[in-house]
Structure formats: structure tokens, C-alpha cells
GROMACS .gro file of C-alpha atoms in nm:
model
  257
    1LYS     CA    1  -3.387  -4.807  -8.725
    2GLU     CA    2  -3.201  -5.164  -8.795
    3ALA     CA    3  -3.011  -4.986  -9.106
    4ARG     CA    4  -2.884  -4.723  -8.885
    5GLU     CA    5  -2.783  -4.936  -8.628
    6ALA     CA    6  -2.567  -5.180  -8.858
    7PHE     CA    7  -2.390  -4.890  -8.993
    8MET     CA    8  -2.329  -4.732  -8.642
    9LYS     CA    9  -2.164  -5.097  -8.571
   10ALA     CA   10  -1.974  -5.110  -8.878
   11LYS     CA   11  -1.872  -4.771  -8.812
   12GLN     CA   12  -1.721  -4.837  -8.483
   13ASP     CA   13  -1.563  -5.164  -8.601
   14PHE     CA   14  -1.386  -4.957  -8.865
   15ALA     CA   15  -1.237  -4.731  -8.601
   16ALA     CA   16  -1.116  -5.009  -8.406
   17GLU     CA   17  -0.950  -5.185  -8.701
   18LYS     CA   18  -0.804  -4.865  -8.814
   19LYS     CA   19  -0.662  -4.798  -8.495
   20ALA     CA   20  -0.512  -5.150  -8.466
   21PHE     CA   21  -0.344  -5.114  -8.794
   22ALA     CA   22  -0.189  -4.787  -8.701
   23GLU     CA   23  -0.072  -4.927  -8.377
   24LEU     CA   24   0.080  -5.259  -8.576
   25LYS     CA   25   0.237  -5.035  -8.837
   26ALA     CA   26   0.415  -4.786  -8.582
   27GLU     CA   27   0.549  -5.104  -8.406
   28LEU     CA   28   0.678  -5.215  -8.735
   29LYS     CA   29   0.821  -4.885  -8.783
   30ALA     CA   30   0.980  -4.898  -8.476
   31CYS     CA   31   1.142  -5.232  -8.536
   32GLY     CA   32   1.362  -5.103  -8.807
   33ASP     CA   33   1.596  -5.392  -8.912
   34ASP     CA   34   1.552  -5.575  -8.596
   35GLU     CA   35   1.499  -5.936  -8.619
   36THR     CA   36   1.341  -5.977  -8.263
   37GLU     CA   37   1.074  -6.236  -8.246
   38GLU     CA   38   0.815  -5.951  -8.174
   39CYS     CA   39   0.910  -5.775  -8.501
   40ALA     CA   40   0.904  -6.078  -8.699
   41GLN     CA   41   0.541  -6.136  -8.605
   42ALA     CA   42   0.432  -5.778  -8.687
   43ARG     CA   43   0.573  -5.804  -9.003
   44ALA     CA   44   0.403  -6.152  -9.068
   45GLU     CA   45   0.059  -5.981  -8.955
   46ILE     CA   46   0.071  -5.653  -9.107
   47THR     CA   47  -0.079  -5.777  -9.463
   48LEU     CA   48  -0.353  -5.947  -9.301
   49LYS     CA   49  -0.410  -5.654  -9.053
   50ALA     CA   50  -0.446  -5.408  -9.368
   51LYS     CA   51  -0.687  -5.674  -9.514
   52VAL     CA   52  -0.908  -5.671  -9.221
   53MET     CA   53  -0.914  -5.279  -9.221
   54ILE     CA   54  -0.985  -5.227  -9.559
   55ILE     CA   55  -1.298  -5.496  -9.549
   56ALA     CA   56  -1.398  -5.301  -9.234
   57SER     CA   57  -1.390  -4.970  -9.427
   58LEU     CA   58  -1.595  -5.117  -9.714
   59ASP     CA   59  -1.859  -5.285  -9.460
   60MET     CA   60  -1.906  -4.948  -9.326
   61MET     CA   61  -1.941  -4.805  -9.664
   62LEU     CA   62  -2.188  -5.078  -9.763
   63GLU     CA   63  -2.409  -5.026  -9.452
   64HIS     CA   64  -2.419  -4.673  -9.504
   65VAL     CA   65  -2.536  -4.716  -9.862
   66GLN     CA   66  -2.789  -4.969  -9.724
   67LYS     CA   67  -2.902  -4.728  -9.488
   68VAL     CA   68  -2.976  -4.488  -9.755
   69ARG     CA   69  -3.150  -4.772  -9.973
   70ALA     CA   70  -3.377  -4.861  -9.659
   71SER     CA   71  -3.493  -4.499  -9.647
   72ILE     CA   72  -3.568  -4.509  -9.999
   73GLU     CA   73  -3.795  -4.832  -9.972
   74GLU     CA   74  -3.953  -4.699  -9.676
   75SER     CA   75  -4.057  -4.347  -9.823
   76GLU     CA   76  -4.415  -4.262  -9.846
   77HIS     CA   77  -4.376  -3.967 -10.062
   78MET     CA   78  -4.163  -4.089 -10.349
   79THR     CA   79  -4.338  -4.225 -10.660
   80ALA     CA   80  -4.271  -4.570 -10.760
   81GLU     CA   81  -4.096  -4.472 -11.046
   82GLU     CA   82  -3.860  -4.241 -10.854
   83ALA     CA   83  -3.796  -4.504 -10.617
   84ALA     CA   84  -3.738  -4.768 -10.874
   85GLU     CA   85  -3.474  -4.548 -11.030
   86ALA     CA   86  -3.316  -4.458 -10.707
   87LEU     CA   87  -3.290  -4.821 -10.609
   88GLU     CA   88  -3.132  -4.891 -10.934
   89ALA     CA   89  -2.866  -4.623 -10.868
   90ILE     CA   90  -2.785  -4.719 -10.535
   91ASP     CA   91  -2.780  -5.110 -10.629
   92ALA     CA   92  -2.510  -5.030 -10.887
   93LYS     CA   93  -2.274  -4.843 -10.620
   94ILE     CA   94  -2.334  -5.166 -10.409
   95ALA     CA   95  -2.207  -5.370 -10.657
   96GLU     CA   96  -1.914  -5.153 -10.702
   97LEU     CA   97  -1.823  -5.209 -10.324
   98GLU     CA   98  -1.887  -5.585 -10.326
   99ALA     CA   99  -1.645  -5.626 -10.605
  100LEU     CA  100  -1.390  -5.415 -10.415
  101LYS     CA  101  -1.452  -5.640 -10.106
  102ALA     CA  102  -1.426  -5.963 -10.296
  103GLU     CA  103  -1.068  -5.838 -10.395
  104ALA     CA  104  -0.972  -5.770 -10.021
  105GLU     CA  105  -1.106  -6.088  -9.906
  106ALA     CA  106  -0.849  -6.232 -10.163
  107ILE     CA  107  -0.562  -6.096  -9.992
  108THR     CA  108  -0.331  -6.356  -9.810
  109SER     CA  109  -0.035  -6.313  -9.604
  110GLU     CA  110   0.131  -6.379  -9.927
  111THR     CA  111  -0.007  -6.065 -10.121
  112ASP     CA  112   0.261  -5.804 -10.198
  113LYS     CA  113   0.228  -5.476 -10.025
  114LYS     CA  114   0.199  -5.277 -10.338
  115THR     CA  115  -0.136  -5.466 -10.417
  116VAL     CA  116  -0.278  -5.416 -10.098
  117GLN     CA  117  -0.181  -5.030 -10.113
  118ASP     CA  118  -0.304  -5.017 -10.457
  119LEU     CA  119  -0.637  -5.179 -10.339
  120ALA     CA  120  -0.666  -4.948 -10.046
  121LYS     CA  121  -0.635  -4.634 -10.257
  122ARG     CA  122  -0.918  -4.739 -10.486
  123VAL     CA  123  -1.165  -4.794 -10.220
  124ALA     CA  124  -1.088  -4.459 -10.094
  125THR     CA  125  -1.128  -4.316 -10.465
  126THR     CA  126  -1.403  -4.542 -10.555
  127TRP     CA  127  -1.604  -4.375 -10.237
  128LYS     CA  128  -1.487  -4.027 -10.295
  129THR     CA  129  -1.563  -3.983 -10.683
  130SER     CA  130  -1.830  -4.235 -10.740
  131VAL     CA  131  -2.023  -4.372 -10.452
  132LYS     CA  132  -2.047  -4.060 -10.188
  133ALA     CA  133  -2.198  -3.837 -10.445
  134GLU     CA  134  -2.455  -4.091 -10.511
  135VAL     CA  135  -2.559  -4.150 -10.181
  136GLU     CA  136  -2.573  -3.799 -10.095
  137HIS     CA  137  -2.791  -3.721 -10.404
  138ARG     CA  138  -3.070  -4.007 -10.315
  139ALA     CA  139  -3.042  -3.946  -9.949
  140GLY     CA  140  -3.105  -3.591 -10.023
  141PHE     CA  141  -3.408  -3.654 -10.279
  142VAL     CA  142  -3.577  -3.854  -9.997
  143MET     CA  143  -3.552  -3.575  -9.764
  144ALA     CA  144  -3.679  -3.349 -10.010
  145SER     CA  145  -3.973  -3.597 -10.101
  146ARG     CA  146  -4.088  -3.599  -9.737
  147MET     CA  147  -4.044  -3.229  -9.694
  148GLY     CA  148  -4.258  -3.180 -10.001
  149GLY     CA  149  -4.548  -3.356  -9.792
  150ILE     CA  150  -4.497  -3.127  -9.518
  151VAL     CA  151  -4.533  -2.854  -9.737
  152VAL     CA  152  -4.856  -2.972  -9.862
  153LYS     CA  153  -4.983  -3.032  -9.547
  154SER     CA  154  -4.875  -2.668  -9.432
  155GLU     CA  155  -5.061  -2.527  -9.719
  156ARG     CA  156  -5.380  -2.736  -9.656
  157LEU     CA  157  -5.361  -2.588  -9.282
  158GLY     CA  158  -5.346  -2.238  -9.422
  159VAL     CA  159  -5.641  -2.291  -9.567
  160LYS     CA  160  -5.813  -2.439  -9.246
  161LEU     CA  161  -5.701  -2.143  -9.069
  162GLU     CA  162  -5.853  -1.917  -9.308
  163HIS     CA  163  -6.174  -2.090  -9.253
  164VAL     CA  164  -6.168  -2.050  -8.898
  165LEU     CA  165  -6.157  -1.687  -8.946
  166GLU     CA  166  -6.453  -1.701  -9.154
  167VAL     CA  167  -6.631  -1.876  -8.844
  168ALA     CA  168  -6.507  -1.634  -8.606
  169ALA     CA  169  -6.619  -1.343  -8.814
  170GLU     CA  170  -6.976  -1.473  -8.831
  171LYS     CA  171  -6.974  -1.508  -8.445
  172GLY     CA  172  -6.841  -1.126  -8.455
  173ILE     CA  173  -6.512  -1.210  -8.280
  174ASP     CA  174  -6.227  -0.991  -8.343
  175THR     CA  175  -5.951  -1.170  -8.541
  176ALA     CA  176  -5.728  -0.876  -8.646
  177ALA     CA  177  -5.432  -0.974  -8.475
  178VAL     CA  178  -5.465  -1.333  -8.549
  179GLN     CA  179  -5.492  -1.279  -8.910
  180ALA     CA  180  -5.159  -1.097  -8.888
  181ASP     CA  181  -5.000  -1.426  -8.778
  182ILE     CA  182  -5.178  -1.617  -9.026
  183ASP     CA  183  -5.067  -1.398  -9.304
  184LYS     CA  184  -4.692  -1.459  -9.164
  185PHE     CA  185  -4.773  -1.838  -9.164
  186HIS     CA  186  -4.900  -1.811  -9.554
  187ALA     CA  187  -4.558  -1.605  -9.659
  188LEU     CA  188  -4.348  -1.852  -9.450
  189VAL     CA  189  -4.510  -2.152  -9.604
  190ALA     CA  190  -4.490  -2.013  -9.952
  191GLU     CA  191  -4.102  -1.935  -9.913
  192ALA     CA  192  -4.031  -2.276  -9.789
  193GLN     CA  193  -4.231  -2.437 -10.109
  194GLU     CA  194  -4.014  -2.195 -10.344
  195GLN     CA  195  -3.707  -2.342 -10.173
  196HIS     CA  196  -3.835  -2.674 -10.178
  197ALA     CA  197  -3.907  -2.641 -10.555
  198LYS     CA  198  -3.534  -2.518 -10.612
  199ALA     CA  199  -3.384  -2.819 -10.416
  200VAL     CA  200  -3.616  -3.066 -10.632
  201ALA     CA  201  -3.500  -2.904 -10.950
  202ALA     CA  202  -3.146  -2.910 -10.855
  203PHE     CA  203  -3.177  -3.284 -10.733
  204GLU     CA  204  -3.317  -3.396 -11.083
  205ALA     CA  205  -3.059  -3.138 -11.262
  206ALA     CA  206  -2.800  -3.359 -11.081
  207SER     CA  207  -2.891  -3.686 -11.230
  208THR     CA  208  -2.759  -3.556 -11.561
  209LEU     CA  209  -2.428  -3.440 -11.462
  210THR     CA  210  -2.104  -3.573 -11.290
  211GLY     CA  211  -1.792  -3.482 -11.120
  212GLU     CA  212  -1.770  -3.156 -10.996
  213GLU     CA  213  -2.058  -3.017 -11.199
  214ARG     CA  214  -2.267  -3.267 -11.008
  215ASN     CA  215  -2.123  -3.195 -10.668
  216ALA     CA  216  -2.192  -2.840 -10.725
  217LYS     CA  217  -2.545  -2.905 -10.803
  218LEU     CA  218  -2.578  -3.111 -10.508
  219LYS     CA  219  -2.468  -2.832 -10.276
  220GLU     CA  220  -2.712  -2.616 -10.434
  221ALA     CA  221  -2.969  -2.861 -10.375
  222ASN     CA  222  -2.895  -2.909 -10.016
  223ALA     CA  223  -2.876  -2.528  -9.953
  224ALA     CA  224  -3.230  -2.475 -10.090
  225LEU     CA  225  -3.380  -2.787  -9.883
  226LYS     CA  226  -3.182  -2.661  -9.556
  227ALA     CA  227  -3.377  -2.315  -9.626
  228ALA     CA  228  -3.693  -2.487  -9.689
  229GLN     CA  229  -3.649  -2.660  -9.348
  230THR     CA  230  -3.564  -2.333  -9.171
  231LYS     CA  231  -3.879  -2.158  -9.306
  232LEU     CA  232  -4.114  -2.449  -9.206
  233LYS     CA  233  -3.978  -2.479  -8.888
  234GLU     CA  234  -4.031  -2.096  -8.868
  235ALA     CA  235  -4.381  -2.157  -9.003
  236HIS     CA  236  -4.431  -2.398  -8.691
  237THR     CA  237  -4.329  -2.156  -8.440
  238VAL     CA  238  -4.605  -1.913  -8.577
  239LEU     CA  239  -4.843  -2.170  -8.588
  240LYS     CA  240  -4.810  -2.206  -8.225
  241ASP     CA  241  -4.874  -1.846  -8.169
  242ILE     CA  242  -5.181  -1.879  -8.376
  243THR     CA  243  -5.320  -2.212  -8.200
  244ALA     CA  244  -5.271  -2.009  -7.855
  245ALA     CA  245  -5.436  -1.695  -7.982
  246LEU     CA  246  -5.758  -1.883  -8.118
  247ARG     CA  247  -5.798  -2.061  -7.780
  248GLN     CA  248  -5.784  -1.747  -7.574
  249LYS     CA  249  -6.110  -1.662  -7.834
  250GLN     CA  250  -6.242  -2.001  -7.776
  251LEU     CA  251  -6.162  -2.078  -8.138
  252ASP     CA  252  -6.014  -2.402  -8.263
  253VAL     CA  253  -5.871  -2.504  -8.585
  254ASP     CA  254  -6.130  -2.789  -8.588
  255ASP     CA  255  -6.395  -2.538  -8.617
  256ALA     CA  256  -6.315  -2.517  -8.977
  257SER     CA  257  -6.390  -2.881  -9.021
   0.00000   0.00000   0.00000
């Protein structure tokens, strides 16, 4: 929660600094060759205003990466090895951004325009070609790990439901209608498990790829993860129907305990 709040604040700060820079830039453009006091002040401020904006953009990126880092540390479903590997990869990206931030902090009012522009371009390129994919990859794997735990719990619940029907059969209770829903629940969980396995395989494959190949594999992983999530939601809806039907027959999942 703290990491998310820090990211949201950094995002708001960047939006404010970006707007302030755009306003000053527009004011400077309107000045043309005017030598008024206001225009002279705008020219003096533009470099430092660009500096503040670049730093704000890097702070936003860093907080976003830190948010993903926190989710890795808090994950209860990743193995120690998986978490260590992910944290190492994330920390490398944090180092890249921190290095750029150090360059931005070194900007003074005397720094030439081209140097500032080049740094701004490198910041954007670093995010787009290096950091963004890594962050999406690690965040996706955290989600996949958590979803894997949900799939396992759902599979165990399916077994428990079958036991409830065995108890019902022993009591001579007709559960044919409920069995149909339980079969549907099994099928949906199985589909979720299949899509989850595809997602995990794609995330693992992405670790060995770079550039567009990696982006394509991450897109494939996220699509499979979304499909798995959809099936789990459908299974949950069916489960509600099953629970309601069992209660009508004075049965409960705990009867299988």
C-alpha cells in the first residue's frame, strides 16, 4: 500500500512539473526576440525547469519499479529462488534509473540545451527499451504466482465438493443437478489451470529474450493470464450456484471434512 501511494504521489508530481514546463516553454516561444524582464526570466528558468521535470519523471519511474519490487518481496507464492532472481533483475533497472537521475541532478543553469535534451531522450528510451518490459515481466510473474495458488485451492475445493456428493448419496439425497454444476466447475478450473501454465511458460521464455521478441512473449503471457483469470471468475460464479443448491438440500462443503 505504501509503495502504491508513493507511486501515485510521484505520478501527480510529474504531471504538475510537466504542465509547468509546458507553460514556461509556451511563454518563452511567445517571447520571440523580446528582451522584456519577463522573457529574460523565462529564458533563465527554462533549463532548471527542465531539470525538475526530468527528475520528477525519473522519480515516477523509480516509484513504479519500487512498487513492483515490493510486490515481489511480499509474494507468498514465489519460491525463494524466483524472488531472488526477480529482485536482482529489478535492482539492476533501479540502478539504471538512479544513474540517469544523478545526471539530471547535476544540471545547472549553465548546462547547454542540447545536453538537457539528450538526457531527456535517454530517459525516455531507457524506460521504453529497457525498464518497462522488465517491470511488466516481473509484475506479471508475481500475478501468475498468486493465481497459481488460487488454481490449486480451486482444484482442492473441487475434490471437496465431490466428497459432499458422496455424503449426500449415502443419505439418499438426489444431487444430479448439483453434479452438473460441479462438472462445470471442474471444467472451468481445468481451463484456468491450462491457461495459467501457458502464462508461466511464456513468462519463463521471456527471460531469455530481448527487444520485440520479449515484448511479443510478454503479450502472450499476459493474454493467457487474463484468460485464466476469466475462467476462475466464471468458476467462482458457478461455485455460488453450487453452494446455494447444497444449502437447499441442507448440505455444506464442510460436510466433506
